[in-house]
Short mmCIF file of C-alpha atoms and ligand atoms in Angstrom, two decimals:
data_model
loop_
_atom_site.label_atom_id
_atom_site.label_comp_id
_atom_site.label_asym_id
_atom_site.label_seq_id
_atom_site.Cartn_x
_atom_site.Cartn_y
_atom_site.Cartn_z
CA UNK A 65 -124.83 35.49 -43.61
CA UNK A 66 -123.09 33.38 -40.95
CA UNK A 67 -121.50 30.15 -42.12
CA UNK A 68 -122.97 26.92 -40.67
CA UNK A 69 -120.73 25.19 -38.11
CA UNK A 70 -118.75 22.42 -39.72
CA UNK A 71 -118.88 18.97 -38.11
CA UNK A 72 -116.65 17.15 -40.59
CA UNK A 73 -113.88 18.61 -42.72
CA UNK A 74 -111.82 16.39 -44.96
CA UNK A 75 -108.83 18.10 -46.56
CA UNK A 76 -107.08 16.52 -49.49
CA UNK A 77 -107.06 12.93 -48.27
CA UNK A 78 -105.10 10.39 -50.29
CA UNK A 79 -104.68 6.72 -49.48
CA UNK A 80 -102.94 3.83 -51.23
CA UNK A 81 -102.70 0.16 -50.33
CA UNK A 82 -99.78 -2.04 -51.29
CA UNK A 83 -100.68 -4.92 -53.59
CA UNK A 84 -98.28 -7.59 -54.85
CA UNK A 85 -95.27 -5.40 -54.17
CA UNK A 86 -96.90 -2.42 -55.91
CA UNK A 87 -99.21 0.22 -54.61
CA UNK A 88 -102.83 0.84 -55.52
CA UNK A 89 -104.16 4.33 -55.12
CA UNK A 90 -107.60 4.02 -53.48
CA UNK A 91 -108.43 7.63 -52.62
CA UNK A 92 -107.03 10.70 -54.37
CA UNK A 93 -107.29 14.25 -53.09
CA UNK A 94 -110.64 13.87 -51.39
CA UNK A 95 -112.00 17.01 -49.79
CA UNK A 96 -115.46 17.47 -48.33
CA UNK A 97 -117.30 19.41 -45.68
CA UNK A 98 -120.39 18.42 -43.71
CA UNK A 99 -122.18 21.03 -41.61
CA UNK A 100 -123.54 20.21 -38.16
CA UNK A 101 -126.89 18.46 -38.44
CA UNK A 102 -126.55 17.83 -42.15
CA UNK A 103 -127.32 14.46 -43.76
CA UNK A 104 -124.92 13.87 -46.64
CA UNK A 105 -124.65 10.74 -48.79
CA UNK A 106 -121.58 9.35 -50.48
CA UNK A 107 -122.70 7.52 -53.60
CA UNK A 108 -120.44 5.50 -55.83
CA UNK A 109 -119.77 2.15 -57.48
CA UNK A 110 -118.55 -0.88 -55.59
CA UNK A 111 -114.86 -0.68 -54.80
CA UNK A 112 -114.51 3.09 -55.33
CA UNK A 113 -113.30 3.57 -51.76
CA UNK A 114 -116.43 4.63 -49.83
CA UNK A 115 -115.76 2.35 -46.86
CA UNK A 116 -112.10 3.32 -46.87
CA UNK A 117 -113.05 7.00 -46.81
CA UNK A 118 -115.49 6.45 -43.91
CA UNK A 119 -112.82 4.50 -42.03
CA UNK A 120 -110.36 7.36 -42.53
CA UNK A 121 -112.95 9.86 -41.27
CA UNK A 122 -113.75 7.61 -38.30
CA UNK A 123 -110.05 7.47 -37.40
CA UNK A 124 -109.78 3.70 -38.02
CA UNK A 125 -107.41 4.06 -41.00
CA UNK A 126 -104.66 6.69 -41.37
CA UNK A 127 -104.47 8.55 -44.65
CA UNK A 128 -101.16 8.88 -46.51
CA UNK A 129 -101.79 12.58 -47.01
CA UNK A 130 -104.35 15.08 -45.86
CA UNK A 131 -106.28 15.69 -42.68
CA UNK A 132 -109.68 15.06 -41.10
CA UNK A 133 -111.11 17.56 -38.63
CA UNK A 134 -114.11 16.88 -36.44
CA UNK A 135 -115.77 19.93 -34.97
CA UNK A 136 -112.63 21.90 -35.76
CA UNK A 137 -110.16 19.48 -34.13
CA UNK A 138 -107.77 17.18 -35.99
CA UNK A 139 -109.02 13.60 -35.81
CA UNK A 140 -106.54 10.74 -35.90
CA UNK A 141 -108.21 7.98 -33.85
CA UNK A 142 -111.73 6.66 -33.11
CA UNK A 143 -113.66 8.36 -30.33
CA UNK A 144 -117.18 8.59 -28.89
CA UNK A 145 -118.03 11.80 -30.73
CA UNK A 146 -118.11 9.99 -34.03
CA UNK A 147 -119.51 6.47 -34.29
CA UNK A 148 -119.51 4.16 -37.27
CA UNK A 149 -122.47 1.96 -38.08
CA UNK A 150 -121.55 -1.03 -40.21
CA UNK A 151 -123.60 -2.87 -42.75
CA UNK A 152 -123.61 -6.05 -40.71
CA UNK A 153 -124.86 -4.55 -37.49
CA UNK A 154 -122.00 -5.67 -35.22
CA UNK A 155 -124.31 -6.74 -32.40
CA UNK A 156 -122.85 -9.10 -29.81
CA UNK A 157 -124.84 -12.34 -30.20
CA UNK A 158 -124.60 -13.32 -26.54
CA UNK A 159 -126.12 -10.05 -25.30
CA UNK A 160 -129.79 -9.04 -25.45
CA UNK A 161 -130.88 -5.92 -27.36
CA UNK A 162 -130.85 -3.95 -24.12
CA UNK A 163 -127.42 -5.22 -23.08
CA UNK A 164 -126.08 -4.42 -26.55
CA UNK A 165 -127.40 -0.86 -26.35
CA UNK A 166 -125.90 -0.51 -22.86
CA UNK A 167 -122.44 -1.33 -24.27
CA UNK A 168 -121.30 2.24 -24.76
CA UNK A 169 -122.89 3.45 -21.53
CA UNK A 170 -120.68 1.71 -18.96
CA UNK A 171 -119.62 4.97 -17.41
CA UNK A 172 -123.20 5.71 -16.31
CA UNK A 173 -124.61 4.42 -12.99
CA UNK A 174 -126.70 1.24 -13.47
CA UNK A 175 -130.16 2.86 -13.24
CA UNK A 176 -129.30 5.70 -15.61
CA UNK A 177 -127.62 3.28 -17.97
CA UNK A 178 -130.77 1.18 -18.14
CA UNK A 179 -133.06 4.17 -18.59
CA UNK A 180 -130.90 5.65 -21.34
CA UNK A 181 -130.72 2.33 -23.17
CA UNK A 182 -134.49 1.88 -22.96
CA UNK A 183 -135.12 5.45 -24.19
CA UNK A 184 -133.16 4.74 -27.37
CA UNK A 185 -134.70 1.30 -27.77
CA UNK A 186 -138.10 3.01 -27.66
CA UNK A 187 -136.90 5.63 -30.13
CA UNK A 188 -136.23 2.91 -32.71
CA UNK A 189 -139.47 1.08 -31.81
CA UNK A 190 -137.92 -2.05 -30.31
CA UNK A 191 -139.22 -1.91 -26.74
CA UNK A 192 -141.02 -5.22 -27.09
CA UNK A 193 -137.76 -6.88 -28.11
CA UNK A 194 -135.45 -5.39 -25.51
CA UNK A 195 -134.87 -8.78 -23.87
CA UNK A 196 -134.38 -10.66 -27.13
CA UNK A 197 -131.03 -11.80 -28.48
CA UNK A 198 -129.85 -10.82 -32.01
CA UNK A 199 -130.62 -14.28 -33.49
CA UNK A 200 -134.26 -13.82 -32.43
CA UNK A 201 -134.58 -10.61 -34.48
CA UNK A 202 -135.14 -9.94 -38.17
CA UNK A 203 -132.38 -8.14 -40.10
CA UNK A 204 -134.32 -4.86 -39.91
CA UNK A 205 -134.70 -5.20 -36.14
CA UNK A 206 -131.00 -5.94 -35.75
CA UNK A 207 -130.23 -2.83 -37.76
CA UNK A 208 -132.54 -0.79 -35.52
CA UNK A 209 -130.83 -2.22 -32.43
CA UNK A 210 -127.44 -1.23 -33.86
CA UNK A 211 -128.80 2.27 -34.58
CA UNK A 212 -130.10 2.55 -30.99
CA UNK A 213 -126.69 1.53 -29.68
CA UNK A 214 -124.97 4.16 -31.83
CA UNK A 215 -127.46 6.91 -30.88
CA UNK A 216 -127.38 6.08 -27.15
CA UNK A 217 -123.88 7.46 -26.74
CA UNK A 218 -125.11 10.75 -28.27
CA UNK A 219 -122.41 11.02 -30.94
CA UNK A 220 -122.10 14.30 -32.79
CA UNK A 221 -121.37 12.49 -36.03
CA UNK A 222 -122.68 9.14 -37.29
CA UNK A 223 -120.91 7.40 -40.17
CA UNK A 224 -123.25 4.86 -41.78
CA UNK A 225 -121.79 2.33 -44.22
CA UNK A 226 -124.61 0.98 -46.41
CA UNK A 227 -126.67 0.23 -43.31
CA UNK A 228 -129.81 -0.81 -45.18
CA UNK A 229 -128.27 -2.50 -48.23
CA UNK A 230 -128.93 -6.06 -47.05
CA UNK A 231 -132.61 -5.42 -46.23
CA UNK A 232 -135.72 -6.02 -48.33
CA UNK A 233 -137.39 -3.01 -49.98
CA UNK A 234 -140.20 -2.68 -47.39
CA UNK A 235 -137.85 -2.76 -44.43
CA UNK A 236 -135.44 -0.44 -46.19
CA UNK A 237 -138.16 2.17 -46.86
CA UNK A 238 -139.40 1.82 -43.30
CA UNK A 239 -135.93 2.33 -41.83
CA UNK A 240 -135.22 5.25 -44.17
CA UNK A 241 -138.27 6.99 -42.70
CA UNK A 242 -137.20 6.04 -39.18
CA UNK A 243 -133.76 7.48 -39.83
CA UNK A 244 -135.26 10.75 -41.08
CA UNK A 245 -137.56 10.93 -38.03
CA UNK A 246 -134.65 10.36 -35.64
CA UNK A 247 -132.47 12.78 -37.57
CA UNK A 248 -135.14 15.49 -37.29
CA UNK A 249 -135.48 14.78 -33.57
CA UNK A 250 -131.83 14.36 -32.48
CA UNK A 251 -130.07 16.33 -35.24
CA UNK A 252 -126.85 14.34 -35.43
CA UNK A 253 -124.58 14.96 -38.40
CA UNK A 254 -124.82 11.94 -40.69
CA UNK A 255 -122.49 10.80 -43.46
CA UNK A 256 -124.30 7.97 -45.22
CA UNK A 257 -122.68 5.60 -47.72
CA UNK A 258 -124.93 3.97 -50.27
CA UNK A 259 -124.95 2.68 -53.82
CA UNK A 260 -128.71 3.09 -54.07
CA UNK A 261 -129.52 6.25 -56.04
CA UNK A 262 -133.14 6.42 -54.79
CA UNK A 263 -131.99 6.08 -51.21
CA UNK A 264 -129.50 8.92 -51.68
CA UNK A 265 -132.15 11.23 -53.17
CA UNK A 266 -134.76 10.28 -50.58
CA UNK A 267 -132.54 10.87 -47.55
CA UNK A 268 -129.94 13.46 -48.29
CA UNK A 269 -129.44 17.17 -48.05
CA UNK A 270 -126.54 16.68 -50.43
CA UNK A 271 -125.22 13.77 -52.46
CA UNK A 272 -121.47 13.46 -53.09
CA UNK A 273 -120.80 11.37 -56.14
CA UNK A 274 -117.61 9.32 -56.23
CA UNK A 275 -115.91 7.62 -59.09
CA UNK A 276 -113.42 4.80 -58.93
CA UNK A 277 -109.76 4.01 -59.59
CA UNK A 278 -108.73 6.11 -57.81
CA UNK A 279 -111.69 7.17 -55.69
CA UNK A 280 -112.44 10.85 -56.14
CA UNK A 281 -115.45 13.06 -55.55
CA UNK A 282 -116.55 14.09 -58.99
CA UNK A 283 -119.68 16.11 -58.22
CA UNK A 284 -121.90 17.37 -55.46
CA UNK A 285 -125.67 17.62 -55.87
CA UNK A 286 -127.85 19.45 -53.33
CA UNK A 287 -131.32 17.89 -53.07
CA UNK A 288 -133.48 20.95 -52.71
CA UNK A 289 -136.92 19.47 -52.15
CA UNK A 290 -138.79 19.47 -48.88
CA UNK A 291 -139.42 16.33 -46.81
CA UNK A 292 -141.24 13.99 -46.78
CA UNK A 293 -140.18 13.31 -50.35
CA UNK A 294 -142.36 11.61 -52.89
CA UNK A 295 -140.45 9.03 -54.91
CA UNK A 296 -142.93 9.43 -57.75
CA UNK A 297 -142.73 13.23 -57.99
CA UNK A 298 -141.23 15.10 -60.91
CA UNK A 299 -138.66 16.69 -58.57
CA UNK A 300 -137.52 13.30 -57.35
CA UNK A 301 -137.20 11.98 -60.89
CA UNK A 302 -135.26 15.10 -61.86
CA UNK A 303 -132.59 14.41 -59.20
CA UNK A 304 -132.57 10.71 -59.98
CA UNK A 305 -131.89 11.47 -63.63
CA UNK A 306 -129.25 14.05 -62.79
CA UNK A 307 -127.38 11.43 -60.75
CA UNK A 308 -127.84 8.69 -63.36
CA UNK A 309 -126.30 11.03 -65.91
CA UNK A 310 -123.23 11.37 -63.70
CA UNK A 311 -122.80 7.62 -63.90
CA UNK A 312 -123.57 7.66 -67.63
CA UNK A 313 -126.37 5.18 -67.04
CA UNK A 314 -129.13 6.97 -68.93
CA UNK A 315 -127.66 6.87 -72.42
CA UNK A 316 -127.14 4.00 -74.77
CA UNK A 317 -123.46 3.64 -74.00
CA UNK A 318 -122.81 1.32 -71.08
CA UNK A 319 -119.95 2.35 -68.86
CA UNK A 320 -118.02 -0.31 -66.98
CA UNK A 321 -116.38 2.14 -64.68
CA UNK A 322 -119.66 3.46 -63.38
CA UNK A 323 -121.76 0.33 -63.28
CA UNK A 324 -123.34 0.16 -59.86
N1 ATP B 224 -107.07 -3.05 -45.86
C1 ATP B 224 -106.97 -3.08 -47.19
N2 ATP B 224 -105.86 -3.55 -47.78
C2 ATP B 224 -105.75 -3.56 -49.14
N3 ATP B 224 -106.69 -3.09 -49.96
C3 ATP B 224 -107.81 -2.62 -49.43
C4 ATP B 224 -108.03 -2.58 -48.02
N4 ATP B 224 -109.25 -2.04 -47.78
C5 ATP B 224 -109.77 -1.76 -48.98
N5 ATP B 224 -108.93 -2.11 -49.96
C6 ATP B 224 -109.17 -1.92 -51.40
O1 ATP B 224 -109.59 -0.59 -51.61
C7 ATP B 224 -110.57 -0.52 -52.63
C8 ATP B 224 -111.78 0.21 -52.10
O2 ATP B 224 -112.40 -0.60 -51.09
P1 ATP B 224 -113.65 -0.06 -50.27
O3 ATP B 224 -114.06 -1.17 -49.37
O4 ATP B 224 -113.31 1.23 -49.64
O5 ATP B 224 -114.71 0.17 -51.44
P2 ATP B 224 -116.26 0.52 -51.35
O6 ATP B 224 -116.50 1.69 -52.23
O7 ATP B 224 -116.68 0.62 -49.94
O8 ATP B 224 -116.94 -0.78 -52.02
P3 ATP B 224 -118.36 -1.49 -51.71
O9 ATP B 224 -119.40 -0.60 -52.29
O10 ATP B 224 -118.26 -2.79 -52.45
O11 ATP B 224 -118.48 -1.67 -50.23
C9 ATP B 224 -110.82 -1.95 -53.07
O12 ATP B 224 -110.08 -2.19 -54.24
C10 ATP B 224 -110.28 -2.80 -51.94
O13 ATP B 224 -109.82 -4.02 -52.39
MG1 MG B 225 -117.96 -0.53 -48.73
#
């Protein structure tokens, strides 16, 4: 059988930050692989280094040891092939939705730029709001605008850092479905950070479970149920329980290290 093409390869990444003259190890020997078109979640407690790991993969932070390869090439700085979507949207408040989405498209001629931006605004269902400014949008709409902006530059890899964490349950479920629809349509590779176990099971092909101090990947769980997934199904509960067990949250003994 032929191996799937790898979009992201992380080899033995370690990273420490200096603190009060000392040094705190944040990531230790992290290795992972994400195939092209795969949707993989990184799940772990607050402070375990998920954002740091995404920033290393995105080329925003240099590791102390190890290497990141994107589509087979060493990656050491940010580029258009791999975009990062932050939790707090990062929209420019003085630009409309359309002008925000056009941000990464400057190299296109004006007409094409506008058409491309509108195509992605339609894809995320915001066409009626294209002329609105971020402060006129709900949080969910702002997140959709940020997603349109990321998708418009046709990145091969999208790094998403808890993009739906600040949203209410209804909007979060809605955007999870939107993300799956867009993923099925455009097939980008997605590395998705979350500390929501249900979200990880609902979205992912695989879930990588991290623990803290230092951040390490302790286990990988492939979610082998077809989509759309039913949160109430026995399969879903099986994976949920499997993950909870990793965090020692199902038994009677509370664990500080894994409280999420
Ligand atoms: N630039 C920095 N300088 C010093 N320490 C940092 C820096 N960035 C992150 N850290 C530390 O690294 C650790 C991991 O932070 P990180 O933001 O990666 O965690 P996280 O898993 O994303 O947490 P959360 O789920 O709360 O977002 C924390 O202890 C944090 O204080
Ligand atoms: Mg974080």
